[in-house]
XYZ file of C-alpha atoms in Angstrom:
694
model
C -149.180 105.837 128.613
C -148.477 109.460 128.863
C -152.275 110.269 129.162
C -152.355 107.778 132.218
C -149.616 108.998 133.817
C -150.998 112.647 133.478
C -154.156 111.691 134.896
C -152.262 110.250 138.019
C -150.218 113.355 138.626
C -153.555 115.280 138.724
C -154.925 112.863 141.115
C -152.380 113.168 143.160
C -152.170 116.960 143.147
C -155.611 117.285 144.110
C -154.476 115.277 147.053
C -151.878 117.645 148.016
C -153.325 120.728 147.439
C -155.925 119.921 150.460
C -154.864 120.665 154.057
C -157.329 120.380 156.366
C -157.184 118.826 159.932
C -157.185 114.830 160.076
C -160.543 113.524 161.783
C -161.435 110.615 163.524
C -159.572 107.238 162.726
C -162.918 105.149 161.506
C -162.017 105.411 157.896
C -159.413 102.527 157.778
C -157.709 103.045 154.637
C -156.407 106.191 155.544
C -154.511 104.547 158.458
C -153.285 101.629 156.263
C -149.835 102.475 157.122
C -150.613 101.607 160.612
C -152.418 98.275 160.011
C -150.495 94.993 161.483
C -149.995 92.447 158.628
C -150.496 89.172 160.015
C -149.946 86.731 156.856
C -146.097 87.212 157.017
C -144.381 85.045 159.358
C -143.302 87.849 161.672
C -146.146 89.886 162.152
C -145.410 93.981 161.925
C -147.026 97.139 160.741
C -147.504 97.559 156.938
C -145.151 99.945 156.528
C -142.046 98.208 158.393
C -142.547 94.801 156.448
C -139.906 94.913 153.694
C -142.224 93.503 150.833
C -144.866 94.361 148.876
C -147.955 93.446 150.785
C -151.761 94.673 149.878
C -154.682 94.432 152.332
C -158.190 94.434 151.569
C -160.805 95.123 154.276
C -164.279 94.039 154.745
C -165.203 97.856 154.156
C -163.496 97.624 150.708
C -165.968 94.583 149.772
C -168.693 96.583 150.543
C -167.679 98.723 147.406
C -169.406 96.460 144.595
C -172.022 93.815 144.015
C -170.456 91.349 146.817
C -170.270 88.304 144.131
C -166.900 88.360 143.611
C -163.493 89.592 145.043
C -162.122 90.771 141.621
C -163.295 94.088 141.865
C -161.393 95.025 145.077
C -158.503 92.573 144.224
C -158.015 94.349 140.797
C -157.806 97.673 142.457
C -154.187 96.448 143.963
C -151.510 97.192 141.505
C -149.742 94.324 140.136
C -152.723 91.922 140.656
C -154.894 91.100 137.785
C -158.001 88.900 138.233
C -159.370 87.758 134.819
C -163.140 86.561 135.299
C -164.985 85.031 132.369
C -167.533 83.752 134.740
C -168.257 83.403 138.132
C -166.994 79.812 137.940
C -164.047 80.762 135.568
C -160.949 83.005 136.653
C -157.681 83.442 136.702
C -155.449 85.567 139.229
C -151.925 86.857 138.018
C -149.616 88.545 140.135
C -146.880 90.525 138.510
C -147.439 88.327 135.180
C -146.926 85.218 137.032
C -149.619 82.650 136.281
C -150.855 84.701 133.455
C -150.571 81.891 130.778
C -152.314 79.530 132.728
C -155.420 78.309 130.809
C -158.333 78.099 132.873
C -157.398 78.315 136.626
C -154.954 80.105 139.193
C -151.953 78.167 139.496
C -149.169 80.073 140.738
C -150.527 81.641 143.911
C -151.045 79.988 147.114
C -154.145 80.804 149.285
C -155.397 80.052 152.847
C -158.726 80.843 154.792
C -158.064 80.788 158.841
C -154.917 78.638 158.227
C -156.485 76.168 155.846
C -154.968 75.685 152.308
C -157.298 76.589 149.615
C -154.646 75.599 146.849
C -154.464 71.779 146.071
C -151.737 69.152 145.861
C -151.068 70.318 142.152
C -150.765 73.918 143.151
C -154.474 75.357 141.971
C -156.541 77.695 143.826
C -160.182 78.352 143.473
C -161.477 81.334 145.366
C -165.113 82.171 143.502
C -166.922 80.022 146.345
C -166.093 82.390 149.089
C -169.071 84.755 150.586
C -167.561 88.282 150.502
C -169.960 88.964 153.658
C -167.972 86.849 155.850
C -164.643 88.173 154.932
C -162.803 90.463 157.420
C -159.328 90.911 155.676
C -157.337 89.761 152.846
C -153.777 89.915 152.781
C -151.860 89.596 149.546
C -148.120 89.199 149.468
C -147.016 89.850 146.041
C -144.099 87.696 144.544
C -142.260 85.069 146.427
C -141.360 87.550 149.126
C -142.640 84.957 152.157
C -140.307 82.448 153.047
C -143.081 80.097 154.805
C -145.655 79.542 152.192
C -143.443 77.167 149.938
C -144.630 76.644 146.323
C -146.148 80.151 144.880
C -144.078 81.863 142.861
C -146.549 84.944 142.107
C -147.253 85.074 146.120
C -149.350 84.241 148.554
C -153.064 85.255 149.192
C -154.334 84.725 153.243
C -158.158 85.386 154.209
C -159.334 86.061 157.740
C -163.058 85.631 158.273
C -165.236 88.152 160.762
C -164.840 87.691 164.519
C -167.935 88.322 166.730
C -166.826 90.598 169.809
C -166.943 89.347 173.264
C -170.745 89.202 174.570
C -172.337 90.346 171.232
C -175.018 87.969 169.693
C -176.778 89.012 166.655
C -178.492 88.267 163.332
C -177.276 89.260 159.708
C -179.336 89.271 157.149
C -178.325 89.846 153.454
C -179.828 90.160 150.189
C -179.368 91.251 146.355
C -181.186 90.960 143.285
C -180.211 92.455 139.683
C -179.818 91.513 135.948
C -179.424 88.097 134.340
C -181.579 86.456 137.154
C -179.207 87.645 140.092
C -180.354 86.151 143.506
C -178.315 86.058 146.365
C -179.377 85.636 149.869
C -177.786 84.737 153.192
C -178.386 84.769 157.176
C -175.663 85.016 159.741
C -176.077 83.978 163.196
C -173.355 85.253 165.607
C -172.775 84.827 169.473
C -170.303 85.817 172.071
C -169.732 85.742 175.646
C -166.480 85.886 177.833
C -164.787 82.980 176.670
C -166.301 81.989 173.374
C -167.133 83.688 169.954
C -168.373 82.681 166.635
C -170.974 82.377 164.146
C -172.925 79.790 161.588
C -173.969 81.446 158.201
C -175.670 79.970 155.337
C -175.881 81.815 151.762
C -177.410 81.162 148.648
C -176.409 82.461 145.006
C -177.970 81.811 141.869
C -177.626 83.492 138.577
C -179.001 82.587 134.816
C -176.281 84.780 133.236
C -175.898 86.773 130.285
C -174.811 84.057 128.041
C -176.158 80.974 126.950
C -175.321 77.690 129.207
C -174.298 80.013 132.059
C -176.478 79.138 134.909
C -174.947 79.089 138.324
C -176.161 77.911 141.822
C -174.029 77.892 144.696
C -175.257 77.096 148.486
C -172.704 77.529 151.251
C -172.653 76.600 154.970
C -169.969 78.290 156.737
C -169.156 78.243 161.101
C -166.590 79.696 162.748
C -165.599 79.509 166.555
C -163.207 80.406 169.191
C -163.061 79.579 172.910
C -160.455 80.896 175.247
C -159.594 77.452 177.227
C -157.499 79.598 180.217
C -155.403 82.871 180.382
C -152.887 81.745 178.302
C -154.223 79.282 175.351
C -157.236 79.378 173.171
C -158.866 77.040 170.210
C -160.787 77.973 167.337
C -162.534 76.260 164.706
C -163.506 76.884 160.945
C -165.634 74.723 158.542
C -167.062 75.565 154.945
C -169.248 73.309 153.085
C -170.153 74.350 149.037
C -172.498 72.784 146.920
C -172.229 74.230 143.079
C -173.672 73.472 139.964
C -172.541 75.946 137.117
C -172.968 75.628 133.470
C -169.952 76.408 131.452
C -170.335 78.526 128.211
C -166.802 78.800 127.379
C -164.632 80.883 125.471
C -165.676 82.349 121.788
C -163.723 83.259 119.113
C -163.152 87.167 117.840
C -166.517 87.432 115.326
C -168.502 85.934 118.007
C -167.195 88.276 120.830
C -168.398 91.000 118.312
C -171.285 89.833 116.837
C -173.249 87.731 119.210
C -171.577 87.477 122.722
C -174.123 86.161 124.439
C -173.873 82.717 122.756
C -172.038 79.968 124.077
C -168.974 78.159 122.374
C -171.005 75.741 119.878
C -169.491 72.493 121.255
C -170.020 73.321 125.092
C -173.614 74.260 124.220
C -174.215 71.094 122.503
C -173.016 69.287 125.197
C -174.985 71.560 127.918
C -171.295 71.388 129.884
C -170.976 72.119 133.432
C -169.101 71.530 136.496
C -170.746 70.375 139.821
C -169.223 69.594 143.277
C -169.539 69.203 146.787
C -166.632 70.404 148.719
C -165.777 70.646 152.663
C -162.953 71.788 154.376
C -162.183 72.057 158.183
C -159.459 73.338 160.399
C -158.820 73.366 164.292
C -156.193 75.613 165.559
C -154.574 75.758 169.092
C -152.561 78.829 170.223
C -150.535 78.755 173.338
C -148.987 81.898 174.862
C -146.100 80.204 176.370
C -144.776 83.543 178.087
C -144.420 87.096 177.189
C -141.867 86.155 174.732
C -142.970 83.229 172.972
C -146.180 81.914 171.032
C -146.961 78.391 169.750
C -149.419 77.888 167.041
C -150.662 74.664 165.643
C -153.600 73.797 163.146
C -154.347 70.578 161.635
C -156.838 70.934 158.757
C -158.812 68.427 156.219
C -160.846 68.912 153.007
C -162.735 66.882 150.528
C -164.384 67.504 147.308
C -166.251 64.987 144.794
C -166.618 66.655 141.311
C -168.536 65.642 138.361
C -167.573 67.695 134.732
C -169.043 66.969 131.707
C -167.300 68.605 128.668
C -167.529 68.373 124.973
C -164.211 65.981 124.797
C -165.079 63.972 127.889
C -166.744 63.655 131.323
C -164.535 63.876 134.471
C -165.634 62.062 137.622
C -163.199 63.220 140.538
C -162.917 63.226 144.156
C -160.197 64.007 146.514
C -159.587 63.901 150.245
C -156.572 65.971 152.125
C -155.493 66.461 155.363
C -152.406 68.300 156.796
C -150.639 70.245 159.615
C -149.329 73.627 160.127
C -147.175 74.600 163.377
C -145.075 77.667 164.004
C -143.452 79.011 167.352
C -143.047 82.758 167.466
C -140.510 84.240 169.629
C -139.046 87.400 170.693
C -135.328 88.054 172.223
C -132.242 90.130 172.266
C -129.272 88.849 169.708
C -125.929 90.388 170.727
C -127.922 93.229 172.437
C -130.160 93.510 169.122
C -133.972 93.152 169.458
C -135.020 90.463 167.427
C -137.930 88.323 166.535
C -138.441 84.937 164.971
C -140.602 82.512 163.357
C -139.682 78.809 162.867
C -142.273 76.128 161.542
C -143.201 73.446 159.442
C -146.293 72.433 157.171
C -147.214 69.223 155.620
C -149.757 68.223 153.258
C -151.049 65.263 151.988
C -153.852 64.980 149.227
C -155.185 61.572 147.343
C -157.003 62.478 144.131
C -158.972 60.081 141.885
C -160.089 60.659 138.486
C -161.931 59.215 135.924
C -162.613 59.739 132.446
C -165.839 58.693 130.095
C -166.992 59.419 126.826
C -169.253 62.246 126.042
C -171.901 60.951 123.841
C -173.970 64.272 123.994
C -173.963 64.084 119.872
C -175.790 60.812 120.359
C -178.573 62.379 122.825
C -180.700 63.977 120.648
C -179.988 67.698 121.905
C -180.190 66.380 125.393
C -176.783 67.409 126.405
C -173.991 65.156 127.966
C -174.459 61.411 128.060
C -171.792 59.315 129.856
C -170.280 56.544 127.970
C -167.314 54.236 128.455
C -164.660 54.660 130.799
C -161.414 55.376 129.423
C -159.042 56.672 132.014
C -158.915 55.627 135.801
C -156.147 57.266 137.758
C -155.374 57.850 141.474
C -152.678 60.172 142.536
C -151.137 60.787 146.192
C -149.733 64.024 146.379
C -147.372 65.251 149.374
C -145.426 68.263 150.221
C -143.206 69.340 153.546
C -142.473 72.864 154.010
C -139.484 73.667 156.626
C -139.710 77.467 157.149
C -137.644 80.080 159.417
C -137.585 83.761 159.645
C -135.404 86.219 161.609
C -136.020 90.055 161.905
C -133.624 91.982 163.727
C -134.138 95.796 164.514
C -130.379 96.950 164.066
C -131.452 100.673 165.021
C -134.727 102.235 165.651
C -135.313 103.005 162.111
C -133.276 100.446 160.601
C -134.427 96.652 160.094
C -133.387 93.438 158.662
C -135.390 90.481 157.658
C -133.999 87.012 156.967
C -135.708 83.762 155.518
C -135.273 80.531 154.393
C -137.980 77.782 153.242
C -137.301 74.179 152.350
C -139.714 72.047 150.259
C -139.885 68.622 149.116
C -142.552 67.664 147.066
C -143.570 64.234 145.419
C -146.792 62.309 143.996
C -147.352 58.928 143.193
C -149.657 57.993 140.604
C -151.713 54.234 140.374
C -152.765 53.758 136.769
C -155.714 51.239 137.060
C -156.932 51.316 133.412
C -154.158 49.894 130.930
C -156.000 49.294 127.961
C -153.404 51.028 125.757
C -150.811 48.543 127.263
C -149.083 51.373 128.729
C -149.074 51.578 132.676
C -148.234 55.187 134.100
C -147.826 54.090 137.659
C -144.993 55.281 139.480
C -143.777 57.564 142.185
C -142.333 61.226 140.955
C -140.322 63.459 143.079
C -139.419 66.798 142.671
C -135.709 68.258 143.265
C -135.632 69.417 146.849
C -135.742 73.375 146.891
C -133.970 75.962 149.244
C -135.939 79.100 148.970
C -134.109 82.119 150.267
C -135.499 85.772 151.136
C -133.906 88.686 152.449
C -135.022 92.318 152.997
C -134.003 95.562 154.384
C -136.341 98.391 155.739
C -135.115 102.001 157.044
C -137.640 105.000 158.113
C -135.745 107.757 156.127
C -138.170 110.458 157.731
C -140.819 110.123 159.756
C -143.541 107.573 158.629
C -141.629 107.558 155.391
C -140.028 103.833 154.963
C -137.555 102.620 151.914
C -137.044 98.882 151.687
C -135.041 96.502 149.445
C -135.617 92.818 149.115
C -134.601 89.368 147.433
C -136.187 86.161 147.288
C -136.666 82.952 145.724
C -139.755 81.160 144.730
C -141.002 78.252 142.831
C -144.389 76.881 141.489
C -145.110 73.021 140.721
C -146.433 72.010 137.605
C -149.792 70.533 137.379
C -150.101 66.742 137.182
C -151.818 67.584 133.834
C -149.038 69.453 132.687
C -146.497 66.047 133.589
C -148.482 64.196 131.005
C -147.565 63.535 127.396
C -149.943 63.520 124.279
C -150.487 60.089 124.864
C -151.058 60.162 128.990
C -147.836 59.186 129.880
C -145.889 60.720 132.647
C -142.720 62.802 131.265
C -140.246 62.576 134.278
C -138.283 65.886 132.362
C -140.744 68.305 133.651
C -139.391 70.538 136.376
C -141.084 73.245 138.573
C -140.648 76.966 137.426
C -138.224 78.834 139.663
C -137.689 82.577 139.997
C -135.482 85.405 141.651
C -137.408 88.461 142.868
C -135.456 91.436 143.213
C -137.328 94.859 144.478
C -137.351 98.254 145.421
C -139.965 100.413 147.364
C -141.215 103.182 149.420
C -144.237 103.378 152.000
C -145.002 106.796 153.299
C -147.723 108.704 155.099
C -147.877 112.437 154.526
C -150.266 115.221 155.450
C -150.790 114.073 159.096
C -151.574 110.300 158.210
C -154.574 111.780 155.586
C -152.411 110.520 152.401
C -150.600 106.824 152.113
C -148.448 106.312 149.294
C -146.608 103.227 147.743
C -144.126 102.960 145.286
C -142.509 99.643 144.263
C -139.868 98.707 141.291
C -139.329 95.347 140.624
C -137.774 92.567 138.640
C -138.651 88.823 138.794
C -136.419 86.315 136.477
C -138.206 82.962 135.839
C -136.459 79.999 134.424
C -137.501 76.414 133.383
C -140.757 78.382 132.064
C -144.047 75.999 131.759
C -145.623 76.135 128.501
C -149.350 74.749 127.899
C -149.358 73.302 124.448
C -152.673 72.633 122.569
C -153.058 68.849 121.651
C -156.704 68.722 120.913
C -160.309 70.353 121.436
C -159.656 72.127 124.878
C -156.802 69.706 125.961
C -153.330 70.659 126.918
C -149.855 69.312 128.174
C -147.055 70.821 129.446
C -143.242 71.604 128.983
C -140.214 73.623 130.199
C -139.439 76.031 127.418
C -137.413 79.052 128.543
C -137.428 81.892 130.865
C -139.230 85.272 131.377
C -138.387 88.781 132.512
C -140.979 90.363 134.573
C -140.231 94.278 135.101
C -142.334 96.775 136.370
C -143.324 99.698 138.837
C -146.450 99.605 140.963
C -147.726 103.017 142.626
C -150.665 103.204 145.020
C -152.212 106.118 146.451
C -155.231 106.475 149.394
C -156.269 109.623 150.674
C -158.847 111.090 153.049
C -160.126 114.682 153.624
C -163.041 115.492 155.963
C -164.815 118.673 154.379
C -167.102 119.279 157.608
C -168.008 116.991 160.684
C -170.506 115.381 158.453
C -168.650 115.214 154.701
C -165.607 113.155 153.793
C -164.141 112.238 150.669
C -161.831 109.294 150.264
C -160.009 109.303 146.988
C -157.931 106.520 146.176
C -155.978 105.289 142.843
C -153.448 102.809 141.528
C -150.940 102.208 138.734
C -149.196 99.274 137.112
C -146.759 99.642 134.254
C -145.517 96.136 133.259
C -142.837 95.367 130.947
C -143.019 91.435 130.559
C -141.157 89.197 128.244
C -139.981 86.224 126.946
C -135.818 86.158 127.498
C -135.452 82.603 126.164
C -138.069 80.907 124.656
C -138.306 78.561 121.608
C -141.138 76.638 120.827
C -141.449 74.109 117.947
C -138.336 75.608 116.203
C -140.024 79.064 116.447
C -138.144 81.504 118.536
C -139.922 84.060 120.738
C -137.180 85.297 122.699
C -138.188 89.253 123.289
C -141.770 88.899 122.678
C -144.012 90.313 125.113
C -145.339 87.680 127.763
C -148.834 86.134 126.557
C -152.081 86.962 128.615
C -151.139 89.860 130.593
C -152.039 93.894 130.140
C -149.105 96.067 129.945
C -150.539 98.643 131.902
C -153.471 98.706 134.164
C -155.011 102.055 136.027
C -157.356 102.453 138.593
C -159.029 105.640 139.896
C -162.082 105.893 142.437
C -163.665 108.175 145.157
C -165.909 107.220 148.050
C -168.193 109.838 149.408
C -169.654 109.630 152.971
C -171.892 111.603 154.761
C -172.603 111.195 158.665
C -171.762 107.517 157.944
C -175.101 106.509 156.482
C -174.666 107.756 152.869
C -172.041 106.348 151.158
C -171.440 106.815 147.377
C -168.433 105.013 145.503
C -167.100 105.328 141.816
C -164.570 103.426 140.420
C -162.565 103.636 137.147
C -160.532 100.833 135.842
C -158.179 100.858 132.376
C -156.938 97.627 131.144
C -153.990 97.700 128.185
C -154.342 95.605 125.616
C -153.333 91.875 126.203
C -151.121 89.661 123.930
C -153.291 86.447 122.599
C -150.204 84.523 121.491
C -146.603 83.819 122.275
C -145.844 85.253 118.300
C -147.635 88.484 119.248
C -149.624 88.819 116.150
C -152.856 89.104 118.066
C -153.876 91.404 120.854
C -157.099 91.892 122.833
C -158.481 95.615 122.805
C -157.463 97.737 125.863
C -160.667 98.665 127.354
C -162.160 101.038 130.265
C -164.789 100.219 133.038
C -166.823 102.042 135.251
C -168.855 100.901 138.426
C -170.549 102.833 140.848
C -172.523 102.068 143.975
C -174.648 103.804 146.360
C -175.508 102.915 150.313
C -178.211 104.210 153.022
C -177.896 103.139 156.681
C -180.822 103.639 158.993
C -182.318 102.123 162.159
C -185.698 100.724 161.353
C -186.098 99.789 165.008
C -184.156 100.690 168.269
C -182.118 97.211 167.619
C -182.187 96.971 164.089
C -179.753 98.610 161.712
C -180.663 98.484 158.080
C -178.624 99.241 154.914
C -180.089 99.425 151.369
C -177.824 99.911 148.411
C -177.674 99.835 144.687
C -175.116 99.670 141.949
C -174.010 99.593 138.496
C -171.514 97.512 136.687
C -170.109 98.839 133.377
C -172.058 101.762 133.318
C -171.371 102.946 129.826
C -171.910 99.207 128.409
C -168.253 98.869 127.225
C -167.874 95.581 124.999
C -164.577 93.875 126.507
C -162.829 90.019 127.294
C -163.234 89.955 130.908
C -160.983 86.947 130.450
C -158.639 85.370 127.636
C -157.564 81.972 126.752
C -153.806 82.285 125.810
C -152.559 80.785 122.586
C -156.339 79.411 121.633
C -155.930 76.856 118.475
C -159.065 76.362 116.155
C -159.595 72.635 115.266
C -161.221 71.495 111.996
C -161.107 74.687 110.365
C -162.638 76.843 113.189
C -161.076 80.240 114.416
C -159.304 80.155 117.259
C -161.526 80.712 120.736
C -159.619 83.387 122.566
C -162.251 85.421 124.131
C -164.510 85.329 127.253
C -167.087 88.387 126.881
C -167.550 90.575 129.635
C -171.196 91.451 131.136
C -172.712 94.413 129.523
C -174.141 97.159 131.651
C -175.885 95.554 134.690
C -177.691 96.865 137.610
C -178.445 95.564 141.320
C -179.954 96.416 144.303
C -179.527 94.732 147.899
C -180.506 95.051 151.645
C -178.466 93.985 154.557
C -180.136 93.797 158.239
C -178.359 93.563 161.797
C -180.487 92.269 164.412
C -179.069 93.097 168.095
């Protein structure tokens, strides 16, 4: 810990030691405090928002291999994305969601206003093509009153927007280690009234582990048209077809001696997941007058999935639709400038799942073989969010935000296969929840803001977490709820060349949902206590123009986490006071961008991840590890209207052995050792090409 703090101080000291004049504003990272954040109910400059919000730009996503958002997401303090494979990941924010088994389920996500989160709270971001993302904004903790269930926070994604009268073609391609091949084409169009794009992208990879082949195709479209002077209509749609094999987790011996191996049963079953998924949304914006804007979007999504696993075969499909509408206004309240946002979001999802026997052991080594059906259930999941937010500019330097969200969630279960004479059908309604939020922001000096915030949030249990080991509904399961208390500083220094953020927070969670393993890769949930999430987050970004041609952009972040069970008794074992399972106690990121004439770019990034408790008893920990990644780009004009960029990079430069993702509280069956670990990739290389045709 002392070495980390010393390194950060030295890093900061180097930044303060340079006093040259700031240059042009093309480097977005230097002007972060001036960026308008659009994902909060009331839009404002980043520095003036009394909440912890991080922004990742399209330029940031060009620092890595462009396969996953994990590389950039993990550079933001308090956010940890563990990724065991391209189709296996878990995002936790401030420790919330860290004990989830295989997926992200305490964070809500939207793309162009369309929910990426299912009706039971699971979020998948692995399918997004990074070349199409213009901005990603992450609200950490339950600080926004407009997104309902999402105790960990909310992620809002916007795609690239063509400029008026700017039609062009973009081509991209990447090749690399372990059979990596990625290609794509994007056609962008625009005139005075209408602009948009259509994009096709393909990604395939053999993977460095057995049974890890990955193949994905996506088709994406966006368009926006100005209907008249005061209103516009926009469309976003995305279709994904995926087939990805699953090597699953391994035990400590395999991690150390043969990390390329798949888990034995998953390899024998040749387990995989495949699905066709589509989502689409239509949004209407009406500028009623200079002070009032009404925005409404309707959306739908569909998924047809098939997943052979060693213990069964899951055949599922879902269809969802919804609407989100808000009215944003600005006015004077008792001579105080005020802004408000009121709105509603309704989501309705129909989900059907059938389970079949997997007879892979009888299939002569040919992998999974579907047997008899033993479960057939349908679920209708609905939720309603009503939200309101008020922002008061009490003085030119002092601002107050108040918000309230009302949530009503329920689901209906229809059990069509009752061979056990137990019918689990029924309607299950969660208690109605009110979520207040308040924040204060004060400019103590020019471009230096302190803030204080308090907010309440909740997360719904997944349907799987509500089932008993016998498959019946447990109506006693309750949502997790928590309060977040936070103090922070957002400041610019050195004539806007240096930007820093500091946040101190505590999140108190009640009715903690615990996953209890009842079989090989099978879990049930229950409420089993409370947790304390205390932490310090620090972020620093700096830019120095050495000459008119050369610039340096160092950056860094630090997260110190003290997460523990406040009160937790599991099967008569008292784990109160133990460290929270599944999340590192400290994470540090240091990086440097070097830019020459905006043609040559070089980035190097170092990340330290501390040890992670693997079980609630804290008897086992994963090893801390350090990773170094680098990438170099060179841009040039191939012809008069052909802009080209070539790049190459190396991940895990020093070939570190590490666990890229862990499985909390894994249990061995039949004498087998627990499988806690997803091995991280060894050193690997990639090279790519981007072309813009005007």
